PDB file of C-alpha atoms in Angstrom:
ATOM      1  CA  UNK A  24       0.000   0.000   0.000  1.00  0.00           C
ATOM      2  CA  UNK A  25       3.072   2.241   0.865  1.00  0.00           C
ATOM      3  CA  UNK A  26       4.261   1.925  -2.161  1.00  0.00           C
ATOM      4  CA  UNK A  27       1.034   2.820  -4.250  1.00  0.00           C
ATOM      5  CA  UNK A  28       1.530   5.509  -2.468  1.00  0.00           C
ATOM      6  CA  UNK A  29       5.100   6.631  -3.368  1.00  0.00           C
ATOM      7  CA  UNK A  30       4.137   6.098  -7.075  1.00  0.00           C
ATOM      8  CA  UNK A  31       1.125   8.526  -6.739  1.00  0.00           C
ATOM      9  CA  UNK A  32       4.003  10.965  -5.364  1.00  0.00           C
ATOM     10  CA  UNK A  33       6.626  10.626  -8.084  1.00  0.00           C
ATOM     11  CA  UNK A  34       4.210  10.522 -11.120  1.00  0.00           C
ATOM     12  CA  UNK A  35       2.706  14.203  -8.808  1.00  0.00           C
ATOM     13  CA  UNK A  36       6.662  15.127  -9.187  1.00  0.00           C
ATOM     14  CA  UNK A  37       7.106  14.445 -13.015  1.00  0.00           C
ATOM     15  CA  UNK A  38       4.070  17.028 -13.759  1.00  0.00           C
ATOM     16  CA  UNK A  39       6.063  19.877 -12.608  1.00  0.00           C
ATOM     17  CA  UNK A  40       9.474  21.340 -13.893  1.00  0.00           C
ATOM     18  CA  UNK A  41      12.712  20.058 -12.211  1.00  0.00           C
ATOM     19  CA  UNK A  42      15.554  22.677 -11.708  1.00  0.00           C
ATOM     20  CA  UNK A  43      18.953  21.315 -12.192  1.00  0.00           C
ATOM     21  CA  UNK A  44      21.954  23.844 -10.790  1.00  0.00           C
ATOM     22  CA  UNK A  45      25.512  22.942 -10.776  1.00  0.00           C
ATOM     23  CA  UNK A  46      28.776  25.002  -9.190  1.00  0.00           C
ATOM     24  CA  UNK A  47      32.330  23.822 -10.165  1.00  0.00           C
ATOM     25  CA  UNK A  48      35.435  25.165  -8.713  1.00  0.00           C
ATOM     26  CA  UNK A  49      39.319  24.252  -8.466  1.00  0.00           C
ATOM     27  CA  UNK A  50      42.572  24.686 -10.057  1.00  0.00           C
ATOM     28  CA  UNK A  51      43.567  23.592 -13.678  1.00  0.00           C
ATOM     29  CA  UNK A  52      47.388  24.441 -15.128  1.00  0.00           C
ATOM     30  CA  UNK A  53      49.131  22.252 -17.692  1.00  0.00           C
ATOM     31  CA  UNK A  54      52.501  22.320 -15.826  1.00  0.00           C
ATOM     32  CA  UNK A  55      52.374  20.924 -12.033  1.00  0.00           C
ATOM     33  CA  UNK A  56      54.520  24.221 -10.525  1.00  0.00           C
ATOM     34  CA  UNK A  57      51.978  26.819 -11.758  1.00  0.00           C
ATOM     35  CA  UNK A  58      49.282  24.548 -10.249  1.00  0.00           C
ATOM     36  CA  UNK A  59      48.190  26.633  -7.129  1.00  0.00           C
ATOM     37  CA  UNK A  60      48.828  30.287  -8.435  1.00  0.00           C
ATOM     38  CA  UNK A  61      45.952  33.072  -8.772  1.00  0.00           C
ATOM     39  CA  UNK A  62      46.319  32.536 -12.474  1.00  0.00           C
ATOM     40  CA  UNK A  63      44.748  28.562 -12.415  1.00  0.00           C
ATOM     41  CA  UNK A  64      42.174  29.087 -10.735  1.00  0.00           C
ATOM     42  CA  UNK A  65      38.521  28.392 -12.629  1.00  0.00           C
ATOM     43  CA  UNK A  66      35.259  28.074 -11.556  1.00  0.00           C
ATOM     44  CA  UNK A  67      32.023  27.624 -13.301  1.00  0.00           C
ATOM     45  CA  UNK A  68      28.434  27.818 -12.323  1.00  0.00           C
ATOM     46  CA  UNK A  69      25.469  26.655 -14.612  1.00  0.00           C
ATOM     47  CA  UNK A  70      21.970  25.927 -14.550  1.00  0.00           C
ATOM     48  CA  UNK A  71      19.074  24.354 -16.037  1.00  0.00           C
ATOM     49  CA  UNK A  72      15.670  23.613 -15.943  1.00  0.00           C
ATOM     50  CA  UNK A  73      13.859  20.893 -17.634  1.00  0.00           C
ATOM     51  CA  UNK A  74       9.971  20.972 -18.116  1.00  0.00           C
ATOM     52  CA  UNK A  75       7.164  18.612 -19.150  1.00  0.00           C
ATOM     53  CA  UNK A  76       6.131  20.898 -21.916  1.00  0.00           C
ATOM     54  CA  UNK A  77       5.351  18.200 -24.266  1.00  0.00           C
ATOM     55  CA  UNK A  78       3.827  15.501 -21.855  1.00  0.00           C
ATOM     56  CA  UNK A  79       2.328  16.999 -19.809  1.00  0.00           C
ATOM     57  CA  UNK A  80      -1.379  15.172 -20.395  1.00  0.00           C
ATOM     58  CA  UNK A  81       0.576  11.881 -20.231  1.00  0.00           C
ATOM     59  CA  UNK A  82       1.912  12.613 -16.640  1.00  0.00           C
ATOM     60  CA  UNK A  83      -1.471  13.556 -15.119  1.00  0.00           C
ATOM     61  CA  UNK A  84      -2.870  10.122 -16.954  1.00  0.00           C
ATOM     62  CA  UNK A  85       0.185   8.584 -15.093  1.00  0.00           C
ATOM     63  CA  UNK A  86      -1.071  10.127 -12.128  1.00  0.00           C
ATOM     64  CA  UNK A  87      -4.371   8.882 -12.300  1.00  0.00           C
ATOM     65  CA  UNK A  88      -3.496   5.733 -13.439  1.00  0.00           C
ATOM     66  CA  UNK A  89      -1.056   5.484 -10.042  1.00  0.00           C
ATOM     67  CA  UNK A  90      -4.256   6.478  -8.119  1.00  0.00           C
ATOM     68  CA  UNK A  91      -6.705   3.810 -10.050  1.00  0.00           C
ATOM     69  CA  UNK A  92      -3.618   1.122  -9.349  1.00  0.00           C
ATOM     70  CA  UNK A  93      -4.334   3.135  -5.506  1.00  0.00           C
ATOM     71  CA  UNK A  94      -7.359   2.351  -4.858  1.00  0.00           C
ATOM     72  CA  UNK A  95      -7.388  -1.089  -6.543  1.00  0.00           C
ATOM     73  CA  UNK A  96      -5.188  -2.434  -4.198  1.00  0.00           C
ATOM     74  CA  UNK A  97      -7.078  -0.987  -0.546  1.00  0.00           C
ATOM     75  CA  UNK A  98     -10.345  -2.640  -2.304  1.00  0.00           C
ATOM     76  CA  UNK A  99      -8.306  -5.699  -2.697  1.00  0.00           C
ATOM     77  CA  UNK A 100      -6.949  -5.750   0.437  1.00  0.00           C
ATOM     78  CA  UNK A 101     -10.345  -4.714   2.410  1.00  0.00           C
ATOM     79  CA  UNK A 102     -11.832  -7.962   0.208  1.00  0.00           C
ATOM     80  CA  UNK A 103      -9.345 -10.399   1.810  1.00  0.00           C
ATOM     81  CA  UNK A 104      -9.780  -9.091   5.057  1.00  0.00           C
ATOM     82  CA  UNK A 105     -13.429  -9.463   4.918  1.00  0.00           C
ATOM     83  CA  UNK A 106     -13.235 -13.149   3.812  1.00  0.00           C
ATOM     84  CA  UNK A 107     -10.481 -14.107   6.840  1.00  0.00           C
ATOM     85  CA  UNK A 108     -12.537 -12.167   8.970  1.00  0.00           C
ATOM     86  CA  UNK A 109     -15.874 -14.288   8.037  1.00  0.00           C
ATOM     87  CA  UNK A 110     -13.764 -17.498   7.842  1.00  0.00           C
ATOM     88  CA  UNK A 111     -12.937 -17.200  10.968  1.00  0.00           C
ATOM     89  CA  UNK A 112     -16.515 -16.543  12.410  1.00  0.00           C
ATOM     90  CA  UNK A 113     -17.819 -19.371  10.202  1.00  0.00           C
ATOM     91  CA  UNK A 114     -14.874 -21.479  11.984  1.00  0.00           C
ATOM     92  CA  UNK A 115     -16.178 -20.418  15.465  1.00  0.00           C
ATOM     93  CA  UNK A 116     -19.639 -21.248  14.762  1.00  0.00           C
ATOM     94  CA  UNK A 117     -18.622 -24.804  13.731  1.00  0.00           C
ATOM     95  CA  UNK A 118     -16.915 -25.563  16.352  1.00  0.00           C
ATOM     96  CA  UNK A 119     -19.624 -24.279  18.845  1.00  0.00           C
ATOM     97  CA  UNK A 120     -22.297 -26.085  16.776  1.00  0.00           C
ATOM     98  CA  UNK A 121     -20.335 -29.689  17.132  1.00  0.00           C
ATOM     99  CA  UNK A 122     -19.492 -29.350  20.425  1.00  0.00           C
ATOM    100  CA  UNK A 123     -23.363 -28.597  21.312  1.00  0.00           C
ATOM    101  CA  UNK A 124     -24.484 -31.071  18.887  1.00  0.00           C
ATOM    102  CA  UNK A 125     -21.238 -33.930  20.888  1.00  0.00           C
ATOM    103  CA  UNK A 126     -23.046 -33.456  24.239  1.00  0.00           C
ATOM    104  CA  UNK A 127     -26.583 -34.311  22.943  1.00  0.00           C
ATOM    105  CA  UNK A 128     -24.960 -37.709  21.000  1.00  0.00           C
ATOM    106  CA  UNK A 129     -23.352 -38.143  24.113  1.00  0.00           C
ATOM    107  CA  UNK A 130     -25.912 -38.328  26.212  1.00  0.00           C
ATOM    108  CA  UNK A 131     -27.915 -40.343  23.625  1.00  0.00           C
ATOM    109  CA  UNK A 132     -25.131 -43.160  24.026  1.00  0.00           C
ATOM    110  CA  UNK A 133     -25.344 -42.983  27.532  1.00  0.00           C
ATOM    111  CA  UNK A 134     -29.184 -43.495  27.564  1.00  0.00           C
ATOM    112  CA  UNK A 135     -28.764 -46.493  25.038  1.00  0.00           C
ATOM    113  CA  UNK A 136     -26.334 -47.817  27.177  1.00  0.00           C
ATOM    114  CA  UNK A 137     -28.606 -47.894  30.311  1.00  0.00           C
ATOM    115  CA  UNK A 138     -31.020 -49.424  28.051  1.00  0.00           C
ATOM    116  CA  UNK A 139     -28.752 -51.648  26.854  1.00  0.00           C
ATOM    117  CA  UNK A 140     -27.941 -53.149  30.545  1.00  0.00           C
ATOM    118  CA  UNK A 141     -31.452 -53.107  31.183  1.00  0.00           C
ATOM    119  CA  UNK A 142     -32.309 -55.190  28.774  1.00  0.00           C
ATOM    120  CA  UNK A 143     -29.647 -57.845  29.453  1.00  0.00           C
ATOM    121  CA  UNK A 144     -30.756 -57.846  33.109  1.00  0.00           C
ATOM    122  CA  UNK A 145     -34.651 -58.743  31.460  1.00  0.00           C
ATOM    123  CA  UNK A 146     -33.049 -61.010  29.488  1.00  0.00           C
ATOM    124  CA  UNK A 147     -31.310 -62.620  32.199  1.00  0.00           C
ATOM    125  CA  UNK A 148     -34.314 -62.888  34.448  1.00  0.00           C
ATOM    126  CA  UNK A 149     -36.715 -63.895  31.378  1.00  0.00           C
ATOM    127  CA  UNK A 150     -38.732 -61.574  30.706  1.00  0.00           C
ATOM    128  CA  UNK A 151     -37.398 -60.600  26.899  1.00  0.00           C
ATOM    129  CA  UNK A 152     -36.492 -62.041  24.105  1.00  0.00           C
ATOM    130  CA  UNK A 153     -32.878 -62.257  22.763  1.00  0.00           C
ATOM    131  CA  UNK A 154     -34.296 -60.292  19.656  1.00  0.00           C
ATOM    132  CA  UNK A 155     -35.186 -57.588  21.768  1.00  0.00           C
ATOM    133  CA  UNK A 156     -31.628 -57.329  23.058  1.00  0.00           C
ATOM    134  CA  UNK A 157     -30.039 -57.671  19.550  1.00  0.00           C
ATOM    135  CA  UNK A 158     -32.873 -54.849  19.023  1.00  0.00           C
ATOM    136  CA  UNK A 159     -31.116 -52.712  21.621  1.00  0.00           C
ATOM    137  CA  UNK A 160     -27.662 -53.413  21.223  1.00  0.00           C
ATOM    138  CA  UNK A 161     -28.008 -52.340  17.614  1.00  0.00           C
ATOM    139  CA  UNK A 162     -29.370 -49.226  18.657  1.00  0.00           C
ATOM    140  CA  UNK A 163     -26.502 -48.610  20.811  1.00  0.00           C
ATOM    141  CA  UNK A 164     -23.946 -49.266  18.027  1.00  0.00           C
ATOM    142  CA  UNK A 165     -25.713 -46.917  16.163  1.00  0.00           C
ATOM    143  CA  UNK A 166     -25.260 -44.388  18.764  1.00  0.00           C
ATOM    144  CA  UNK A 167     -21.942 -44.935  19.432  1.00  0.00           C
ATOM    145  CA  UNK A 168     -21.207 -44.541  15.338  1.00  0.00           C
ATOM    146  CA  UNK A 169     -22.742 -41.707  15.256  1.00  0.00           C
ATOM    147  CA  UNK A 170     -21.128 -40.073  18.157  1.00  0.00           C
ATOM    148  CA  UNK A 171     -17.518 -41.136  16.370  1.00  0.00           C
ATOM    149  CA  UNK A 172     -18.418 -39.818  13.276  1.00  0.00           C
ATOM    150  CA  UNK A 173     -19.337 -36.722  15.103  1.00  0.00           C
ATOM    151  CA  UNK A 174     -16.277 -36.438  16.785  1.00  0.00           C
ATOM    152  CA  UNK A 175     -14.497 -36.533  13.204  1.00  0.00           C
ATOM    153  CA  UNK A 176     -16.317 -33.228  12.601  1.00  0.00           C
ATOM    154  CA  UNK A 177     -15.665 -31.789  15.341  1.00  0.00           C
ATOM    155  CA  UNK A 178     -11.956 -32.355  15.321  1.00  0.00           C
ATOM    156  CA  UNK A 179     -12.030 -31.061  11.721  1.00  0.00           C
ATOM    157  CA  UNK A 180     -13.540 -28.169  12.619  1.00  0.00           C
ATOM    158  CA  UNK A 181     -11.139 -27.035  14.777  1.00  0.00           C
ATOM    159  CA  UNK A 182      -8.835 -28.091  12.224  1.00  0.00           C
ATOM    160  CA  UNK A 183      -9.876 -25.547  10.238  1.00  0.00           C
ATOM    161  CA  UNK A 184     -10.151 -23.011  12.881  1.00  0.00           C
ATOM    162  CA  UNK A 185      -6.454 -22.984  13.534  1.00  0.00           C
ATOM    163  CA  UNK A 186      -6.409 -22.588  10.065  1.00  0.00           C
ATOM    164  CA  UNK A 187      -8.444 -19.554   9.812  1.00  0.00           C
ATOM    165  CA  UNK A 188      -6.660 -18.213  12.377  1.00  0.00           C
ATOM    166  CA  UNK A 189      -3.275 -17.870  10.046  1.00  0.00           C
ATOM    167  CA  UNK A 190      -1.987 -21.841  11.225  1.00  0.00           C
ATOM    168  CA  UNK A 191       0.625 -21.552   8.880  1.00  0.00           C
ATOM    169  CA  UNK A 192       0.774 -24.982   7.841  1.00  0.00           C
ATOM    170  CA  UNK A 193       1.808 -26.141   4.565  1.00  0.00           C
ATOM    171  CA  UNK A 194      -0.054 -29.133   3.041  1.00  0.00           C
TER     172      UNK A 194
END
C-alpha cells in the first residue's frame, strides 16, 4: 500500500518542472609548478531547468493511473480481510455447533447404554427375548457410530479453525 503511495508521489513530481543547478570550482594548469597560483584558478556555475512541456497530459494520466492502481489495491486488500474475517466466524460457529451437537450424542449413548444393561438384566431374568436385546444393542452401536463420526467433525472443525486463524501450515 506504501508503495502505491510513493508512485502517486513521483508521477505528482514528473508534472512539474525540475531545476537542475551545478557550481564547479578548483585549479587547472598544464605544468604541475603553476598549479596553485591566482592565475589557475577556474570556476564555473550553470543551470538548467527541464519541463514537461510536451507531456504533460501523459503525466497527469500517469497520475491517475497510479491512483486507479491506488485504490485497486485498498479494495483488494479490504476484500481479503473481509473473507479471513468471516472465515474465521464461520470457523467459530462450527466448532460451537459440534461441540453442542457432541453433548446431545453423548448423552444419547449414555441413555442407550442404560437401556442396553437393562435389557440384558430382562433377558437374564426372562422376561425378553434375545431379539429384543439384539434390538437394543443395535441401537446402541448406532449411537456410538454416530457419536464417532461426530467427533471426526468436530476435530475437523477445529482443524480448520487454527487454520483460519493464520496456522501456517503447509499441506
Amino acid at each position: 500500500m506504501q508503495q502505491t503511495n510513493e508512485r502517486i508521489g513521483v508521477a505528482q513530481a514528473m508534472r512539474f518542472p525540475s531545476i537542475n543547478l551545478v557550481a564547479i570550482a578548483g585549479f587547472a594548469s598544464a605544468d604541475l609548478s603553476n598549479l596553485f597560483l591566482g592565475s589557475s584558478y577556474m570556476q564555473n556555475a550553470s543551470g538548467g531547468i527541464a519541463g514537461p512541456i510536451f507531456a504533460f497530459g501523459k503525466n497527469k494520466r500517469r497520475v491517475e493511473i497510479n491512483r486507479q492502481q491506488a485504490e485497486q489495491f485498498k479494495f483488494l486488500y479490504q476484500q481479503t480481510y473481509i473473507g479471513a474475517v468471516s472465515e474465521v466466524e464461520q470457523s467459530i460457529q462450527n466448532v460451537r455447533t459440534y461441540q453442542e451437537e457432541w453433548k446431545a450424542r453423548n448423552r444419547q449413548v449414555q441413555a442407550a447404554l442404560i437401556n442396553f444393561k437393562l435389557s440384558h438384566e430382562r433377558y437374564d431374568s426372562g422376561y425378553v427375548s434375545y431379539l429384543e436385546v439384539l434390538d437394543v444393542e443395535t441401537n446402541l452401536f448406532n449411537a456410538q457410530l454416530s457419536l464417532a463420526q461426530l467427533s471426526e467433525r468436530q476435530l475437523s472443525s477445529m482443524v480448520e479453525l487454527y487454520k483460519a486463524l493464520g496456522g501456517g501450515w503447509n499441506l
